[in-house]
Amino acid sequence: MDRIMEQLRAYRPWNEQEEADCAELLRRLGQGEDLWTRENRSAHLTASGWIVSPERDRVLMAYHNLYDSWSWLGGHADGDHDLLAVALREAQEESGLAAVRAVSPELFSVEILTVDGHEKRGHYVPSHLHLNVTYLLEADPALPIRCKPDENSRVGWFGLDETVAASSEPWFRERIYSKLNAKLCAGWPK
């Protein structure tokens, strides 16, 4: 059995959104649906990192070209069954950080994200779902950062409240980024 199934079964949802989304991820994975690659055009697994400073008072965000908004960092599993490794790799690739570490190997958050149809590298990508897990990651804000021009145009550190306000996506502000900061302020992991 994949590690993600074990993690999802052991996960204690923070709220109703996480409870419903976790159950749906377990259902889909349990049916044997191939969710590990983008070959599944309706839904596939992704991993994100909520990248915080060691003092837990700042979050690293990137200005995502596709969504025209400041957002967390992360990406597609693309066949990799180690979603923590995916989150760490994407954090480094999208920010240029030389060092990022997991605060814990356990899941920090679970969410199903809708992605509207869009153009990518000259081809249309139909609307689909990102079956996302988030890990709490840590990095030193003094380390150099840089954007990844094919994905984002800026990368920067924000205070917790600024992180939520910087996003131009209402659902992410209200349901995701506010939740991640609340969990962080509550002292997760316990």
Tab-separated table of C-alpha atoms in Angstrom:
chain	number	residue	atom	x	y	z
A	1	MET	CA	0.000	0.000	0.000
A	2	ASP	CA	1.219	3.481	-0.796
A	3	ARG	CA	2.439	5.651	2.046
A	4	ILE	CA	-0.155	8.273	1.136
A	5	MET	CA	-2.986	5.840	1.946
A	6	GLU	CA	-1.440	5.241	5.377
A	7	GLN	CA	-1.031	8.975	5.941
A	8	LEU	CA	-4.596	9.778	4.886
A	9	ARG	CA	-6.021	7.040	7.110
A	10	ALA	CA	-4.055	8.347	10.095
A	11	TYR	CA	-4.791	12.006	9.343
A	12	ARG	CA	-6.946	13.956	11.792
A	13	PRO	CA	-8.935	16.520	9.756
A	14	TRP	CA	-8.863	20.106	10.991
A	15	ASN	CA	-12.351	20.989	9.719
A	16	GLU	CA	-15.278	19.774	7.620
A	17	GLN	CA	-13.529	20.636	4.334
A	18	GLU	CA	-10.566	18.439	5.241
A	19	GLU	CA	-12.815	15.646	6.477
A	20	ALA	CA	-14.765	15.559	3.205
A	21	ASP	CA	-11.700	15.937	0.987
A	22	CYS	CA	-9.711	13.297	2.880
A	23	ALA	CA	-12.596	10.828	2.534
A	24	GLU	CA	-12.801	11.505	-1.201
A	25	LEU	CA	-9.054	11.032	-1.677
A	26	LEU	CA	-9.200	7.721	0.192
A	27	ARG	CA	-12.214	6.620	-1.867
A	28	ARG	CA	-10.544	7.406	-5.179
A	29	LEU	CA	-7.221	5.856	-4.206
A	30	GLY	CA	-9.046	2.802	-2.848
A	31	GLN	CA	-10.782	2.227	-6.178
A	32	GLY	CA	-7.421	1.839	-7.877
A	33	GLU	CA	-7.901	4.862	-10.108
A	34	ASP	CA	-4.571	6.076	-11.547
A	35	LEU	CA	-4.190	9.409	-9.819
A	36	TRP	CA	-0.403	9.564	-9.916
A	37	THR	CA	0.029	11.061	-13.382
A	38	ARG	CA	-1.584	13.710	-15.541
A	39	GLU	CA	-2.711	10.899	-17.831
A	40	ASN	CA	-5.825	11.047	-15.663
A	41	ARG	CA	-7.178	14.245	-17.175
A	42	SER	CA	-10.000	14.688	-14.661
A	43	ALA	CA	-8.026	14.391	-11.386
A	44	HIS	CA	-4.467	13.767	-10.250
A	45	LEU	CA	-2.329	13.996	-7.126
A	46	THR	CA	-0.362	17.105	-6.268
A	47	ALA	CA	1.755	18.110	-3.276
A	48	SER	CA	2.205	21.599	-1.863
A	49	GLY	CA	4.482	23.088	0.741
A	50	TRP	CA	3.473	25.714	3.291
A	51	ILE	CA	6.992	27.094	3.616
A	52	VAL	CA	7.559	28.960	6.863
A	53	SER	CA	10.442	30.715	8.567
A	54	PRO	CA	11.971	29.024	11.637
A	55	GLU	CA	10.121	31.576	13.832
A	56	ARG	CA	6.833	30.596	12.114
A	57	ASP	CA	6.002	34.252	11.445
A	58	ARG	CA	6.621	34.367	7.668
A	59	VAL	CA	5.510	32.308	4.672
A	60	LEU	CA	7.196	32.014	1.283
A	61	MET	CA	4.862	32.637	-1.656
A	62	ALA	CA	5.288	32.815	-5.425
A	63	TYR	CA	3.361	34.971	-7.888
A	64	HIS	CA	1.924	32.196	-10.049
A	65	ASN	CA	1.654	33.132	-13.739
A	66	LEU	CA	-1.256	30.793	-14.510
A	67	TYR	CA	-3.450	31.942	-11.614
A	68	ASP	CA	-2.287	35.586	-11.671
A	69	SER	CA	-2.023	35.449	-7.887
A	70	TRP	CA	0.386	34.981	-5.030
A	71	SER	CA	0.199	31.359	-3.964
A	72	TRP	CA	1.929	28.512	-2.156
A	73	LEU	CA	4.479	26.365	-3.945
A	74	GLY	CA	3.895	22.829	-5.151
A	75	GLY	CA	3.292	20.628	-8.117
A	76	HIS	CA	2.179	17.374	-9.709
A	77	ALA	CA	3.223	13.932	-8.493
A	78	ASP	CA	3.994	12.922	-12.105
A	79	GLY	CA	4.388	9.286	-11.078
A	80	ASP	CA	6.397	9.914	-7.887
A	81	HIS	CA	4.683	8.124	-4.981
A	82	ASP	CA	6.706	10.074	-2.387
A	83	LEU	CA	4.580	13.199	-2.125
A	84	LEU	CA	6.804	14.778	0.529
A	85	ALA	CA	9.707	14.518	-1.927
A	86	VAL	CA	7.485	16.149	-4.569
A	87	ALA	CA	6.675	19.066	-2.233
A	88	LEU	CA	10.350	19.548	-1.327
A	89	ARG	CA	11.510	19.357	-4.950
A	90	GLU	CA	8.850	21.791	-6.145
A	91	ALA	CA	9.680	24.219	-3.324
A	92	GLN	CA	13.315	24.309	-4.400
A	93	GLU	CA	12.568	24.447	-8.133
A	94	GLU	CA	9.959	27.211	-7.847
A	95	SER	CA	11.854	29.397	-5.361
A	96	GLY	CA	15.533	28.732	-6.000
A	97	LEU	CA	16.028	27.944	-2.298
A	98	ALA	CA	19.129	25.845	-1.727
A	99	ALA	CA	17.776	24.333	1.497
A	100	VAL	CA	14.224	23.453	2.495
A	101	ARG	CA	13.346	20.907	5.161
A	102	ALA	CA	10.189	19.179	6.276
A	103	VAL	CA	9.050	20.202	9.755
A	104	SER	CA	7.361	16.792	9.899
A	105	PRO	CA	6.968	13.913	7.435
A	106	GLU	CA	3.245	13.879	8.241
A	107	LEU	CA	0.530	15.694	6.298
A	108	PHE	CA	-0.139	19.289	7.316
A	109	SER	CA	-3.294	19.711	5.245
A	110	VAL	CA	-5.543	17.974	2.716
A	111	GLU	CA	-7.611	19.650	0.014
A	112	ILE	CA	-9.213	19.043	-3.355
A	113	LEU	CA	-8.571	22.019	-5.625
A	114	THR	CA	-10.439	22.911	-8.801
A	115	VAL	CA	-8.373	23.969	-11.799
A	116	ASP	CA	-10.114	25.802	-14.636
A	117	GLY	CA	-9.270	24.901	-18.214
A	118	HIS	CA	-6.260	26.807	-19.503
A	119	GLU	CA	-3.492	26.956	-22.086
A	120	LYS	CA	-0.129	25.473	-21.144
A	121	ARG	CA	2.841	25.399	-23.479
A	122	GLY	CA	0.564	25.964	-26.460
A	123	HIS	CA	-1.958	23.223	-25.600
A	124	TYR	CA	-5.363	23.350	-23.957
A	125	VAL	CA	-5.624	21.618	-20.576
A	126	PRO	CA	-9.252	20.835	-19.621
A	127	SER	CA	-10.703	21.702	-16.224
A	128	HIS	CA	-9.754	19.120	-13.602
A	129	LEU	CA	-9.107	18.467	-9.912
A	130	HIS	CA	-5.865	18.558	-7.985
A	131	LEU	CA	-6.088	16.004	-5.193
A	132	ASN	CA	-3.643	17.852	-2.984
A	133	VAL	CA	-1.746	17.149	0.192
A	134	THR	CA	0.261	19.844	1.917
A	135	TYR	CA	3.375	19.486	4.038
A	136	LEU	CA	4.735	22.028	6.498
A	137	LEU	CA	8.196	23.001	5.264
A	138	GLU	CA	10.791	25.337	6.710
A	139	ALA	CA	13.449	27.548	5.141
A	140	ASP	CA	15.657	30.429	6.184
A	141	PRO	CA	14.396	33.784	4.809
A	142	ALA	CA	18.031	34.959	4.588
A	143	LEU	CA	18.735	32.413	1.834
A	144	PRO	CA	18.648	33.726	-1.749
A	145	ILE	CA	15.446	33.167	-3.727
A	146	ARG	CA	14.586	33.600	-7.404
A	147	CYS	CA	11.561	33.144	-9.605
A	148	LYS	CA	11.031	30.328	-12.113
A	149	PRO	CA	9.901	32.323	-15.181
A	150	ASP	CA	7.920	29.505	-16.806
A	151	GLU	CA	5.762	29.225	-13.647
A	152	ASN	CA	6.063	32.378	-11.563
A	153	SER	CA	7.215	35.965	-11.916
A	154	ARG	CA	8.120	36.745	-8.296
A	155	VAL	CA	8.915	34.977	-5.045
A	156	GLY	CA	8.792	36.591	-1.618
A	157	TRP	CA	8.315	36.208	2.109
A	158	PHE	CA	5.116	37.509	3.721
A	159	GLY	CA	3.857	37.903	7.272
A	160	LEU	CA	1.014	35.508	8.124
A	161	ASP	CA	-1.784	38.054	7.604
A	162	GLU	CA	-0.080	39.424	4.489
A	163	THR	CA	0.026	35.910	3.040
A	164	VAL	CA	-3.755	35.651	3.027
A	165	ALA	CA	-4.265	39.219	1.771
A	166	ALA	CA	-1.749	38.767	-1.077
A	167	SER	CA	-3.824	36.090	-2.803
A	168	SER	CA	-6.343	37.300	-5.381
A	169	GLU	CA	-8.249	33.991	-5.168
A	170	PRO	CA	-11.120	34.314	-2.627
A	171	TRP	CA	-11.576	30.565	-2.078
A	172	PHE	CA	-7.874	30.111	-1.339
A	173	ARG	CA	-7.855	33.100	1.025
A	174	GLU	CA	-10.917	31.942	2.948
A	175	ARG	CA	-10.573	28.155	2.867
A	176	ILE	CA	-6.914	27.304	2.423
A	177	TYR	CA	-4.399	29.988	3.401
A	178	SER	CA	-6.400	31.137	6.452
A	179	LYS	CA	-6.705	27.495	7.535
A	180	LEU	CA	-2.977	26.838	7.100
A	181	ASN	CA	-2.099	29.882	9.191
A	182	ALA	CA	-4.636	28.917	11.874
A	183	LYS	CA	-3.076	25.452	12.106
A	184	LEU	CA	0.371	26.999	12.289
A	185	CYS	CA	-0.699	29.383	15.080
A	186	ALA	CA	-2.333	26.495	16.967
A	187	GLY	CA	1.090	24.891	17.226
A	188	TRP	CA	0.831	22.118	14.665
A	189	PRO	CA	2.376	19.602	14.684
A	190	LYS	CA	1.524	18.480	18.199
